[in-house]
XYZ file of C-alpha atoms in Angstrom:
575
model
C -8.002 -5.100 -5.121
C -5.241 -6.423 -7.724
C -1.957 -5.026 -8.486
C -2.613 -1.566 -9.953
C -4.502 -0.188 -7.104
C -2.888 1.303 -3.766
C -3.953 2.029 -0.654
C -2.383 5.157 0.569
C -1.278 5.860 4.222
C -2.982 8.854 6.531
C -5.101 11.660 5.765
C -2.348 14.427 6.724
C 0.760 12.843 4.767
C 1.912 14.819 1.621
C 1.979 12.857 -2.298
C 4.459 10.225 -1.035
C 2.416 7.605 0.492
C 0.965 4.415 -1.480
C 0.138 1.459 -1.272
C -1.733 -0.851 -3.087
C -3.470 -3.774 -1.810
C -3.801 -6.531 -4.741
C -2.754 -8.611 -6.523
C -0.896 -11.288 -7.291
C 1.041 -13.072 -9.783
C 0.319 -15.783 -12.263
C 1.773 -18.220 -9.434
C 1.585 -21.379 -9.701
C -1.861 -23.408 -8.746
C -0.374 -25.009 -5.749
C 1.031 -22.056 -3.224
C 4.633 -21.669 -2.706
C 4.590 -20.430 0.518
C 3.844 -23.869 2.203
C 7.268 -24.230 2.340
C 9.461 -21.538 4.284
C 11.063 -18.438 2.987
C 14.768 -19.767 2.234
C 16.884 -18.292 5.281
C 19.124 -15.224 5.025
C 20.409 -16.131 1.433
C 23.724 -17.616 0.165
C 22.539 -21.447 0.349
C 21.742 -21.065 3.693
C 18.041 -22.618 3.841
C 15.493 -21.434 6.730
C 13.938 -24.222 8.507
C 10.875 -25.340 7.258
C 8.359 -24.900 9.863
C 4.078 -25.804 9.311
C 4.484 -23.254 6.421
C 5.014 -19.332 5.575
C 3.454 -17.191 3.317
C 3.421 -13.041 2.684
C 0.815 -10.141 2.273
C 1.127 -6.540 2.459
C -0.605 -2.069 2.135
C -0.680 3.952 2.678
C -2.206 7.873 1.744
C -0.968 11.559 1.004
C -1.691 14.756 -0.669
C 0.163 15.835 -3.759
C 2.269 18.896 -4.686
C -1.235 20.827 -5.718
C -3.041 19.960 -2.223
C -5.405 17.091 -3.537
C -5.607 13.923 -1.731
C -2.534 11.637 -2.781
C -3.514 8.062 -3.308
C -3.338 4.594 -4.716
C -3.841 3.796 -7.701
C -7.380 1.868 -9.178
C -6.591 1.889 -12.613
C -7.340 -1.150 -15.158
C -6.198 -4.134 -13.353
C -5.375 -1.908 -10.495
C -5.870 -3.648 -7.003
C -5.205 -1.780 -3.566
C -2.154 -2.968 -2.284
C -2.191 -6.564 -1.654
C -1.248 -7.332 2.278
C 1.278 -9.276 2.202
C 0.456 -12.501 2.463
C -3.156 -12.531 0.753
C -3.100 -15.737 -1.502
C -4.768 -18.937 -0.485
C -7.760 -19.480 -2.354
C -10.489 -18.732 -0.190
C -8.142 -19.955 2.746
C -9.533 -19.114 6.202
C -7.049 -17.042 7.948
C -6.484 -19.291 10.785
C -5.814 -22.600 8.366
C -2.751 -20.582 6.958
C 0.890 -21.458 7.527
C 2.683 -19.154 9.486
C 5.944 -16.732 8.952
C 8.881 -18.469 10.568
C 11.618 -16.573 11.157
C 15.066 -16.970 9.690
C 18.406 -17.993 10.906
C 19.639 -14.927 14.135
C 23.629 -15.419 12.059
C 24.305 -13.531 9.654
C 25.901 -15.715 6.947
C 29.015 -14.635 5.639
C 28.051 -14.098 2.037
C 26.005 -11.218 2.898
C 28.411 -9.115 5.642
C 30.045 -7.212 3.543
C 25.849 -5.771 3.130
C 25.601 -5.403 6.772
C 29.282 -4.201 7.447
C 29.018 -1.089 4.876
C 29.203 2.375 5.627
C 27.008 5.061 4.390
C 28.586 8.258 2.479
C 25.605 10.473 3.675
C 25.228 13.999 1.441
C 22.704 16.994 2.152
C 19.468 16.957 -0.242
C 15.951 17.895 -0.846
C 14.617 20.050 1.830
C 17.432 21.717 4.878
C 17.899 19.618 7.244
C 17.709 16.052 5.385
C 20.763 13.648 4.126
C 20.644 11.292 1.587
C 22.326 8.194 1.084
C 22.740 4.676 -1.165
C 22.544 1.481 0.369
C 23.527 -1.896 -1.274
C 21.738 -4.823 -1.048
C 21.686 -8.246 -2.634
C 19.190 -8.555 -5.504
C 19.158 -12.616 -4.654
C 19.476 -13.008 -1.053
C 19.582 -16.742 -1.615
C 23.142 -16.111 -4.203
C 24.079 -12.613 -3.504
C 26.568 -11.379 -6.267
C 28.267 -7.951 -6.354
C 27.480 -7.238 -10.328
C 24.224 -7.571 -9.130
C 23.498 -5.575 -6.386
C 20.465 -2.913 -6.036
C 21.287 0.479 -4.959
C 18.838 1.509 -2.751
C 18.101 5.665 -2.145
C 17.662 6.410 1.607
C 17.069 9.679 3.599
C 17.389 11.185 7.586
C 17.019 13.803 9.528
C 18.326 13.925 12.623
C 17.201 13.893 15.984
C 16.196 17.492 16.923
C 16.210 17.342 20.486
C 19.453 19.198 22.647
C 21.005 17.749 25.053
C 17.803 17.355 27.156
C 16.347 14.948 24.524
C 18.151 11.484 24.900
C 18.453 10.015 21.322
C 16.572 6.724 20.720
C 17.811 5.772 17.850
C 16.395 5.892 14.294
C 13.058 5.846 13.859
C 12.099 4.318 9.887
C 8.956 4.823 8.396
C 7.174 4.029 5.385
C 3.953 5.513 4.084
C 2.957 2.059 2.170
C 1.514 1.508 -1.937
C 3.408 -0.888 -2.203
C 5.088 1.461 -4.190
C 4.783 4.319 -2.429
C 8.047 6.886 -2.252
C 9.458 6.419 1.873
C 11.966 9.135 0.994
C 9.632 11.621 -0.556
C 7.199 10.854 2.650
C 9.946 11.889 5.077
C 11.081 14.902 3.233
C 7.361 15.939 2.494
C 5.803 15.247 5.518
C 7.195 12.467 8.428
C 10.484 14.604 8.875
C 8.701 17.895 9.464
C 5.113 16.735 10.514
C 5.405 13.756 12.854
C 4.930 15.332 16.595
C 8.067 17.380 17.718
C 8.609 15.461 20.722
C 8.872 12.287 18.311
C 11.371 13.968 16.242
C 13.317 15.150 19.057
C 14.127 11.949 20.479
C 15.301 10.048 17.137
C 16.721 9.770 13.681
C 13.942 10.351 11.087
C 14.833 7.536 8.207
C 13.347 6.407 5.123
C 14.228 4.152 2.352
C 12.566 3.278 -0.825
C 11.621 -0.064 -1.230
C 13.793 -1.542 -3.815
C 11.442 -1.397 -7.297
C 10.292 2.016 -6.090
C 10.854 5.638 -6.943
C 14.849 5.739 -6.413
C 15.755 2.369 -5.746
C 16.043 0.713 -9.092
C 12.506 2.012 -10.231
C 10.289 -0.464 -11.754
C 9.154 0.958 -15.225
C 6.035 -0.672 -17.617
C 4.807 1.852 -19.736
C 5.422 5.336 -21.668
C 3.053 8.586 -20.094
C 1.056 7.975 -22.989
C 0.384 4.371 -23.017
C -0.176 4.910 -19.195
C -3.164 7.537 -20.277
C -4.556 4.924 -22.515
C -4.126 1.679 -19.555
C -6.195 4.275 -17.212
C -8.974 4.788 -19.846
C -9.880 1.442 -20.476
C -13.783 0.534 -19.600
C -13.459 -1.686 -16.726
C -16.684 -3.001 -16.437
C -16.905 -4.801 -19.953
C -20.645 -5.052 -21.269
C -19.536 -7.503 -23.966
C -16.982 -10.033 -25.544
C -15.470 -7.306 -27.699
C -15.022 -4.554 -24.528
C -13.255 -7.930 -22.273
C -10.943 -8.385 -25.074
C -10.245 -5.207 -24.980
C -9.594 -4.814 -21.434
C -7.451 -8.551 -20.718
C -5.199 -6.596 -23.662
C -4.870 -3.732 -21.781
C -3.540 -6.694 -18.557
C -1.550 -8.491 -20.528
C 0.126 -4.877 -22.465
C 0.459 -3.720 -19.017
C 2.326 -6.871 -17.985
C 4.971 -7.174 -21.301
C 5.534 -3.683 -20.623
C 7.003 -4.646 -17.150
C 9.081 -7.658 -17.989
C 10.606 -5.430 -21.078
C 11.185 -2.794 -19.508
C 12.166 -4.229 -15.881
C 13.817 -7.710 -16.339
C 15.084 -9.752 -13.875
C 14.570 -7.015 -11.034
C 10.265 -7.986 -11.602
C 11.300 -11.436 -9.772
C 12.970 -9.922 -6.727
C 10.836 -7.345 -5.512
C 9.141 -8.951 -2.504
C 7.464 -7.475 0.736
C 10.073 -10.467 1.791
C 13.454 -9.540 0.075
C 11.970 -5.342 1.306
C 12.174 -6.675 4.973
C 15.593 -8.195 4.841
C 16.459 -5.082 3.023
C 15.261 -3.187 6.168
C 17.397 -5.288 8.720
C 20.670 -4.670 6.179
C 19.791 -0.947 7.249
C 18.472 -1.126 10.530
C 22.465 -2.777 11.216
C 24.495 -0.076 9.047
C 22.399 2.613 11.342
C 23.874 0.813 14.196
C 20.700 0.077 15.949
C 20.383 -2.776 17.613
C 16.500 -2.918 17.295
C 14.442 -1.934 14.727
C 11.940 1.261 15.641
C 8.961 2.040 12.384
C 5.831 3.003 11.717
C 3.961 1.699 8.826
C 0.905 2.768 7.060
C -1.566 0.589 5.349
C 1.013 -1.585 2.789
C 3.953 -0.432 5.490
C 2.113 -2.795 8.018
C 2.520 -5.575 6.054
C 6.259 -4.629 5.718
C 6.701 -4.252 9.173
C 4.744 -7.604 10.240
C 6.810 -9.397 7.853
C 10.149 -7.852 9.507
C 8.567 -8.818 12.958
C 8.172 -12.506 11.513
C 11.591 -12.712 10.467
C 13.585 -10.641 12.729
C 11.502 -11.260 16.102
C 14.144 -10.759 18.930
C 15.147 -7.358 16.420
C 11.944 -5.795 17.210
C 12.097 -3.118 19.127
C 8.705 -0.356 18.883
C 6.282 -0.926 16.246
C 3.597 1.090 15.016
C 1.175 -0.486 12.348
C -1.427 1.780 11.438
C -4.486 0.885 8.663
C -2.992 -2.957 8.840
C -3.630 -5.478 6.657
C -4.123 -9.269 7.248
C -1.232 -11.069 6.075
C -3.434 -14.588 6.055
C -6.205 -13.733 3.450
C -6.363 -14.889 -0.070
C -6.215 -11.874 -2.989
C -9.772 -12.807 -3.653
C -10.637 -12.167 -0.090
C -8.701 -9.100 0.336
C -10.217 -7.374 -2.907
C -13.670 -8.188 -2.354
C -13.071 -6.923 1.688
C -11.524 -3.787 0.379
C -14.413 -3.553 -2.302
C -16.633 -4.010 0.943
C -14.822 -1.636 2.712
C -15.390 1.673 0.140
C -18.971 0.710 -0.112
C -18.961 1.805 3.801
C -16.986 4.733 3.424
C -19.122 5.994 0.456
C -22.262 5.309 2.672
C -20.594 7.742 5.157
C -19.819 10.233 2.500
C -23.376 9.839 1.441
C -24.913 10.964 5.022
C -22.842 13.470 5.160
C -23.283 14.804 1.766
C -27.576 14.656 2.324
C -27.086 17.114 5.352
C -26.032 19.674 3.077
C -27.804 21.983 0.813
C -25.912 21.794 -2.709
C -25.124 17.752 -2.028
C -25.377 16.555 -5.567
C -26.132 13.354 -4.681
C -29.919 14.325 -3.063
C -30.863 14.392 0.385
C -31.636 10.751 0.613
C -28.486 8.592 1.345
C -30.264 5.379 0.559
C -30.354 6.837 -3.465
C -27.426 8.241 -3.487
C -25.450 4.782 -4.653
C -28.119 5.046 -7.748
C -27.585 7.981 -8.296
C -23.529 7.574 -8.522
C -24.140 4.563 -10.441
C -26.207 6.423 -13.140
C -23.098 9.041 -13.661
C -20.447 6.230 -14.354
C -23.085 4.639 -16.878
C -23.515 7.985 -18.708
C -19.546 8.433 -18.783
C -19.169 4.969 -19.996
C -21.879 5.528 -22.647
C -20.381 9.140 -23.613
C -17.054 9.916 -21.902
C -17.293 13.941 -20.212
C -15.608 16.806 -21.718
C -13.056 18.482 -19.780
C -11.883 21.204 -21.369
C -8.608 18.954 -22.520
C -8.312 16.384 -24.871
C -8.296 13.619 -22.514
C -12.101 12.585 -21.541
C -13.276 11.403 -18.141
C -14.310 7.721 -18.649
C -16.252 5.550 -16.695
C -13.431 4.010 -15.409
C -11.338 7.430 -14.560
C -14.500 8.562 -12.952
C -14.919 5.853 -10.591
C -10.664 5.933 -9.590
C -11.573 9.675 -8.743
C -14.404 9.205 -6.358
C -12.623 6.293 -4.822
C -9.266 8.192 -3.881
C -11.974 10.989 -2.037
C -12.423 7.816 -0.100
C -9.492 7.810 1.809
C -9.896 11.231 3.887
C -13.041 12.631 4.753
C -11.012 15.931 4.288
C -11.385 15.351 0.619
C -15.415 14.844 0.681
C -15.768 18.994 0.251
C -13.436 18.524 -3.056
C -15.553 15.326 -4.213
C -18.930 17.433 -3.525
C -17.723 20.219 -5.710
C -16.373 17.801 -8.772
C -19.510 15.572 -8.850
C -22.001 18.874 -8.988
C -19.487 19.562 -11.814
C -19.881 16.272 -13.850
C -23.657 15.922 -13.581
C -23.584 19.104 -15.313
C -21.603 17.869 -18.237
C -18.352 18.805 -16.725
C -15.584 15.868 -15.590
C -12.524 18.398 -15.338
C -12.819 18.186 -11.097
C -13.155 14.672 -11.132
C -10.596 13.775 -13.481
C -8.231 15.763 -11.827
C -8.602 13.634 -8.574
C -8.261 10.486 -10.581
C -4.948 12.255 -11.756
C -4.179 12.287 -7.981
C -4.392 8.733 -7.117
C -2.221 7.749 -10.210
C 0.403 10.494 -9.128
C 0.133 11.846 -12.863
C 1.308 15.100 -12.624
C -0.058 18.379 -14.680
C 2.582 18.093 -17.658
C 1.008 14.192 -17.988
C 4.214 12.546 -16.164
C 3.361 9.579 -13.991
C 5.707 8.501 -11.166
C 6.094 4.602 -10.730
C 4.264 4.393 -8.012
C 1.436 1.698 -10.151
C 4.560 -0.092 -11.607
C 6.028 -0.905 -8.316
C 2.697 -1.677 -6.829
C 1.949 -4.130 -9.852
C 5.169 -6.054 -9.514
C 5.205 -6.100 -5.889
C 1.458 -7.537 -5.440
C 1.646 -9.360 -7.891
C 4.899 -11.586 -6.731
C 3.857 -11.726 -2.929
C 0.602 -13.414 -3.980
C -0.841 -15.671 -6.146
C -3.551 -13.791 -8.518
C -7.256 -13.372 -7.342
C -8.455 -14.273 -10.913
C -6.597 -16.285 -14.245
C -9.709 -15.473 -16.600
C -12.477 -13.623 -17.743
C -14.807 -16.397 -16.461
C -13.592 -16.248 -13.373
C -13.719 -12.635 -12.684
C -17.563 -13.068 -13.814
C -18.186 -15.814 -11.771
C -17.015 -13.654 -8.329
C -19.210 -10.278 -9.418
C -22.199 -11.422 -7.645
C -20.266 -11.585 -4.222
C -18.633 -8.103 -5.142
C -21.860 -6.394 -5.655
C -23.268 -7.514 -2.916
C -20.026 -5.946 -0.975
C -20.750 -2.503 -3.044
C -23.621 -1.896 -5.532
C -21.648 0.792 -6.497
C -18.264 -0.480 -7.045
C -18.612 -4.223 -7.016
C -18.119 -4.619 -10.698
C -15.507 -2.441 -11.515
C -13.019 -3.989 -8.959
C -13.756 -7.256 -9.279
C -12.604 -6.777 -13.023
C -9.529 -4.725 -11.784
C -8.877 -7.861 -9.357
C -7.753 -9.424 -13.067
C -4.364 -7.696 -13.148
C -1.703 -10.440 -11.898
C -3.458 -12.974 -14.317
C -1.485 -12.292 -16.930
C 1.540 -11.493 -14.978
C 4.824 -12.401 -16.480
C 6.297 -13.512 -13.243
C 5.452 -16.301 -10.747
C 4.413 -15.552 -7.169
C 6.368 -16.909 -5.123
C 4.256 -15.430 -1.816
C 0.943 -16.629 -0.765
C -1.143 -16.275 2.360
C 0.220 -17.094 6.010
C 0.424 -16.015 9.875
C 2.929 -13.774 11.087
C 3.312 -14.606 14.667
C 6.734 -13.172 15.795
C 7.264 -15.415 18.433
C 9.545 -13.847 20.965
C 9.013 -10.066 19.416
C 8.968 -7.040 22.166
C 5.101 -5.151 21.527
C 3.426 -4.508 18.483
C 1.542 -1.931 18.449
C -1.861 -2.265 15.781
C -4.037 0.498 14.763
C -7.340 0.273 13.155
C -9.717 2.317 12.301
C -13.435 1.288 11.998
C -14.585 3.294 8.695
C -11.276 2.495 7.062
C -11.738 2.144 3.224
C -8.580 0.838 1.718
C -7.451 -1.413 5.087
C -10.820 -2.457 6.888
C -11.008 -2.693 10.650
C -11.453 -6.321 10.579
C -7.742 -6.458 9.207
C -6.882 -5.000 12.247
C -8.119 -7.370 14.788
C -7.070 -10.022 12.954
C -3.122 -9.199 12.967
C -3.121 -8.149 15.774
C -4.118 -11.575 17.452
C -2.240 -12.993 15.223
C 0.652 -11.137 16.718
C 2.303 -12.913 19.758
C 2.610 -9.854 21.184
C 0.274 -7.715 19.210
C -1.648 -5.022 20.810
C -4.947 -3.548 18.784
C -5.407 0.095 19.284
C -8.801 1.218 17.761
C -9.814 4.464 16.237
C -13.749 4.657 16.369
C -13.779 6.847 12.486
C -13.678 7.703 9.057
C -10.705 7.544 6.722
C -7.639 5.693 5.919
C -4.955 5.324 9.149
C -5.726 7.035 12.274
C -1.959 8.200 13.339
C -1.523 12.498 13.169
C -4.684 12.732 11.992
C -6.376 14.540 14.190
C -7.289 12.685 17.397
C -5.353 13.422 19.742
C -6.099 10.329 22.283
C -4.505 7.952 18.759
C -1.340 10.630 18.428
C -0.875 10.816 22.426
C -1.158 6.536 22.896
C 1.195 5.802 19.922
C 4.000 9.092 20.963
C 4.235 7.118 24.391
C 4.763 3.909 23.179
C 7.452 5.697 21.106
C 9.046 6.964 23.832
C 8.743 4.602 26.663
C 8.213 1.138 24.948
C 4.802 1.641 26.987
C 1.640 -0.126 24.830
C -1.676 1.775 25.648
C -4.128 -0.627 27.951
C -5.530 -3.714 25.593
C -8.247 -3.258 23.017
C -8.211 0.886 23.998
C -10.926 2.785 21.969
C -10.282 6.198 20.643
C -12.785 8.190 18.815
């Protein structure tokens, strides 16, 4: 889906974790990406090898408990992989990452020669620190550096526990807070015998939460964007909602500038190898959920022989086309709604009947009578069609949240859309005093630069809803419109689709799980033979990332490979 939606990383994570799969920009019509990502910056120029192009993908809970996710609002996509764009493009036609230059070139060393002043924050235990980094990697200039906000906590092990090194992580969006995902939930919550052994570190992508925070909109004129009917019934509702895009859009080049045309899953990478050398480690160690796997593929495709053990869990496919990637992800919540639905008939108040064959029709029949008369909830704001359909979506992404989505649906077929508003709330990390964090900005502006847009027009969009129906009956519609977003986008891609294949890269380690909704399992595969040295570990269930989520033969394959370097056997199956 298009720039304003996220995917969010797994079911157990706290509020921090987005990521978005969408969008694009209004790129040009020929990609960019056919030629190379210009090497490490400064004039230097990468070589130019058949082609490269980007893509990119994450899940929490928030501060009250409900399930923290992406966002699906108007123009809304789920976190674009990385590398989505190429027009229908068959993943194996695309050109591939190349890598860039192993030198460092002088203009940027003063980047990777600087030393952290590290401070005590948030939660006991945790430091906090600001890292520069080059806006332009290509002309690096000091009056224009980013500050970048970036968190640890060390190693926990005594002397019996040999220190690894640091271990980064990032919960995905894009747009997604790394540091609030560490302090919430990796720092504390990852196994102990994975904490013991290394550095817990996180740093916010640069656009995101506290590094240089991408801003669009007031709270208010956020509440409105949310609101607006995204499945137009006529000329005067489409108008309405390519205003909303293109408001949306001015917002973010007012309000953001220059920063909108350097925040790339590519310039996030190289941003992660500036502090993967100030950690003084030699080899990068991560673990990245849904968006973080397209962050960490694109690291492996430019830093190959810096590779050291990486976990990407709920991955996306850096070689599909936005198109492609909203209408699999549109595919993908269809499934995970059918398993809702079975689940939801075997029990006795399931207000959705005991027939999981009608239970789509039935859904479908609530979101027309909210679009026809928005439901009271007891506020002033109204749960619209569109706010309806972002809050059963985010119960999508953990079947842990299907009890909450029971209870809210029984509510609003009785006239009563507080429950279900309040989980659309969740996936737009809207708080209860109507604050919204910038976790849809940054997800915007990142999928909307690493891609070229799904759709430039109302025609087209209309054109592609047959094929997105027929991947959901009950959500086709509404996110093909919401694949729209980067249309009007006042920034140029300059990403499109491509192959990361790492050439030379120590083992990847791949994790996908079948009933994914936001990342589906067929992103999986492909990345990970895309991969030179890609390994596809497979998690036979429900729900959005499979890592500390419950099954123990996942948690116990990917804390060994953390530990020893040791990949489980080829194509295991966990359930």
């Amino acid at each position: 889906m298009d720039s304003s939606r996220l995917l969010r990383t797994s079911g157990t994570v706290i509020a921090a974790a987005a990521l978005l799969i969408s969008g694009s920009a209004l790129g040009d019509t020929s990609p960019r990406a056919t030629a190379a990502p210009r090497a490490y910056g400064a004039g230097d120029e990468q070589p130019s090898p058949a082609g490269s192009r980007h893509g990119r993908a994450g899940e929490g809970r928030d501060d009250h408990g409900l399930p923290g996710f992406g966002s699906l609002g108007p123009g809304g996509a789920l976190g674009s992989p990385g590398g989505l764009g190429g027009a229908g493009r068959p993943s194996g036609d695309a050109p591939l990452l190349a890598p860039l230059p192993a030198a460092v070139p002088a203009a940027l060393q003063r980047y990777y020669e600087q030393k952290l002043s590290w401070h005590s924050c948030g939660t006991s235990g945790f430091e906090c620190a600001t890292l520069r980094a080059p806006l332009d990697y290509d002309h690096p200039r000091e009056a224009d550096d980013l500050k970048l906000a970036v968190s640890r906590k060390k190693a926990t092990g005594a002397g019996h526990a040999r220190r690894l090194g640091s271990l980064m992580v990032n919960p995905g969006g894009p747009g997604g807070s790394a540091v609030g995902y560490l302090q919430r939930y990796a720092g504390i919550g990852y196994p102990a015998t994975v904490r013991a052994h290394y550095d817990m570190v996180a740093m916010d992508p640069r656009g995101v939460a506290g590094s240089e925070p991408v801003t669009c909109f007031s709270d208010a004129d956020m509440d409105r964007y949310t609101e607006v009917d995204q499945t137009p019934d006529d000329a005067g509702e489409t108008g309405e909602l390519v205003a909303a895009y293109s408001d949306f859009a001015d917002g973010c080049a007012t309000r953001s500038g220059k920063l909108l045309g350097h925040v790339s899953t590519i310039e996030a990478a190289r941003d992660m190898d500036v502090l993967r050398a100030v950690l003084d480690d030699a080899k990068l160690t991560y673990v990245g959920a849904s968006y973080g796997t397209f962050l960490g593929a694109t690291y492996a495709g430019l830093f190959p022989s810096r590779v050291g053990r990486l976990v990407l869990d709920g991955a996306l496919d850096p070689a599909l086309d936005s198109e492609r990637v909203n209408r699999d992800q549109t595919a993908g919540f269809q499934t995970a709604f059918d398993s809702f639905a079975q689940d939801c008939a075997r029990r006795k108040d399931c207000p959705l009947g005991t027939e999981p064959a009608r239970a789509g029709d039935r859904l479908s029949a609530l979101f027309k009578k909210a679009d026809a008369t928005p439901l009271a909830t007891g506020k002033s704001r109204k749960l619209t069609e569109s706010l309806a359909t972002t809050g059963v979506i985010s119960a999508m992404y953990d079947e842990a949240a299907w009890g909450l989505l029971r209870t809210a649906l029984r509510s609003a077929f009785q006239g009563d859309g507080a429950a279900l508003l309040k989980l659309s709330d969740a996936y737009y990390e809207r708080d209860s005093r109507g604050t919204y964090q910038n976790l849809m900005y940054a997800n915007a502006a990142v999928n909307c630069l690493d891609l070229p847009p799904a759709f430039r027009s109302p025609a087209e969009v209309r054109s592609a809803i047959p094929a997105f129906r027929k991947a959901s009956p009950v959500f086709g519609t509404s996110l093909a419109w919401a694949a729209l977003t980067c249309g009007y986008w006042p920034v140029q891609a300059t990403g499109s689709p491509h192959r990361i294949p790492a050439e030379g890269a120590a083992p990847i380690l791949v994790v996908g799980t079948t009933r994914d909704p936001a990342t589906p399992y067929g992103w999986a595969r492909s990345l990970a033979s895309q991969l030179s040295s890609g390994r596809l570990l497979t998690y036979d269930g429900d729900g959005h990332t499979a890592y500390t989520r419950g099954s123990a033969c996942i948690d116990n394959a990917i804390n060994n490979y953390l530990l020893t370097s040791t990949p489980p056997p080829a194509d295991r199956k966990c359930r």
